[in-house]
GROMACS .gro file of C-alpha atoms in nm:
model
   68
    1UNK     CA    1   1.875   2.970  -4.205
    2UNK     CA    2   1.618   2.756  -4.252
    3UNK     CA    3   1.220   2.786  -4.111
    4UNK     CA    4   1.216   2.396  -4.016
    5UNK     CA    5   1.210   2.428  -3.586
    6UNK     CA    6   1.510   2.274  -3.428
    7UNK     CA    7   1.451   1.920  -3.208
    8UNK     CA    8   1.580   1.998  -2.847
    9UNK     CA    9   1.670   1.709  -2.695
   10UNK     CA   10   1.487   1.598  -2.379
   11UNK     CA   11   1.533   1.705  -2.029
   12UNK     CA   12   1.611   1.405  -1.813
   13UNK     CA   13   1.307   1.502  -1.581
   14UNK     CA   14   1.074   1.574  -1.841
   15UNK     CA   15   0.750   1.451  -1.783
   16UNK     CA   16   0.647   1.237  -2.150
   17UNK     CA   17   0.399   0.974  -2.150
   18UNK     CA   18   0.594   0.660  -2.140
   19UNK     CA   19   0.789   0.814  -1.802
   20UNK     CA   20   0.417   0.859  -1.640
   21UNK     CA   21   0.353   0.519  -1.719
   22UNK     CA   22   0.644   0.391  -1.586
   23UNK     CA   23   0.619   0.579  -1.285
   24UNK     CA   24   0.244   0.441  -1.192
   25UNK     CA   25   0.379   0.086  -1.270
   26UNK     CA   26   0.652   0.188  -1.043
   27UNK     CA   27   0.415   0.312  -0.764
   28UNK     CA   28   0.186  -0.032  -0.799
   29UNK     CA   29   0.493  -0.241  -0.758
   30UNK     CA   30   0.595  -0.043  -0.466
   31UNK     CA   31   0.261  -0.036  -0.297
   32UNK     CA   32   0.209  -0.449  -0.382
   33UNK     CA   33   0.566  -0.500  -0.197
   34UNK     CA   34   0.441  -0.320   0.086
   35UNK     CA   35   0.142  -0.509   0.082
   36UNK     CA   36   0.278  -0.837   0.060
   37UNK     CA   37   0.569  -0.732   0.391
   38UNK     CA   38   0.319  -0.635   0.601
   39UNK     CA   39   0.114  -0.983   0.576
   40UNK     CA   40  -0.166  -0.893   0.341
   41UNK     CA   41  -0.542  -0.870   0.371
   42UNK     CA   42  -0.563  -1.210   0.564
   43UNK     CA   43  -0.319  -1.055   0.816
   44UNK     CA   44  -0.529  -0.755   0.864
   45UNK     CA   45  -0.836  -1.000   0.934
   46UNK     CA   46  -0.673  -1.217   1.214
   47UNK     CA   47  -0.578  -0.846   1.365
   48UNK     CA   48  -0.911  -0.720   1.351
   49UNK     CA   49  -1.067  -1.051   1.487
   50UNK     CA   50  -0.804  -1.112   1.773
   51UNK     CA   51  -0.863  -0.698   1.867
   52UNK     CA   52  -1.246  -0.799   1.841
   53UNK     CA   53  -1.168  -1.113   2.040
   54UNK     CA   54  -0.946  -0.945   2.292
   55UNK     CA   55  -1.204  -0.644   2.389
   56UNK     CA   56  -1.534  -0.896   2.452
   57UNK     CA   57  -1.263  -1.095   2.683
   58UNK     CA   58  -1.229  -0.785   2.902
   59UNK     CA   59  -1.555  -0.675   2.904
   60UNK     CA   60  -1.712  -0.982   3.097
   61UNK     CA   61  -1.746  -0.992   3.418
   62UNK     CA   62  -1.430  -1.143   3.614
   63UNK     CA   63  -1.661  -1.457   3.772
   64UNK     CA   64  -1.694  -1.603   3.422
   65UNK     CA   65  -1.344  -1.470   3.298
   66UNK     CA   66  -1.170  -1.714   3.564
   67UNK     CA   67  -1.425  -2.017   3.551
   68UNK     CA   68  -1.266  -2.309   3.482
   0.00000   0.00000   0.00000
C-alpha cells in the first residue's frame, strides 16, 4: 500500500468554485430575462406616473373633473 491519498472523483452536486460561479452567472441571466419580460425600469415609471396620475384625477372635486 502506498501513503499517497487516493483522488475521489467528484460528486455531481458538489459545490467547487467554478459551479458557484456558474450558478451566480446563471441567477443574473435569469433575473435580467425577467427584467427585460416584464418591461424594464421605463415600464415601472409609466406605472408609477399613470397610478400617480390616476389618484390626483379622483381626488378633485367632480365640478372640475367634468368641465369641458
Amino acid at each position: 500500500m502506498s501513503n499517497t491519498p487516493e483522488n475521489k472523483p467528484i460528486g455531481p452536486f458538489t459545490l467547487t468554485p467554478a459551479r458557484i460561479i456558474l450558478l451566480a452567472f446563471g441567477i443574473l441571466a435569469l433575473v435580467s430575462i425577467f427584467g427585460g419580460i416584464m418591461g424594464g425600469v421605463s415600464n415601472v415609471n409609466d406605472l408609477r406616473n399613470a397610478r400617480d396620475a390616476a389618484l390626483s384625477s379622483s381626488e378633485a372635486p367632480p365640478s372640475e373633473a367634468s368641465a369641458p
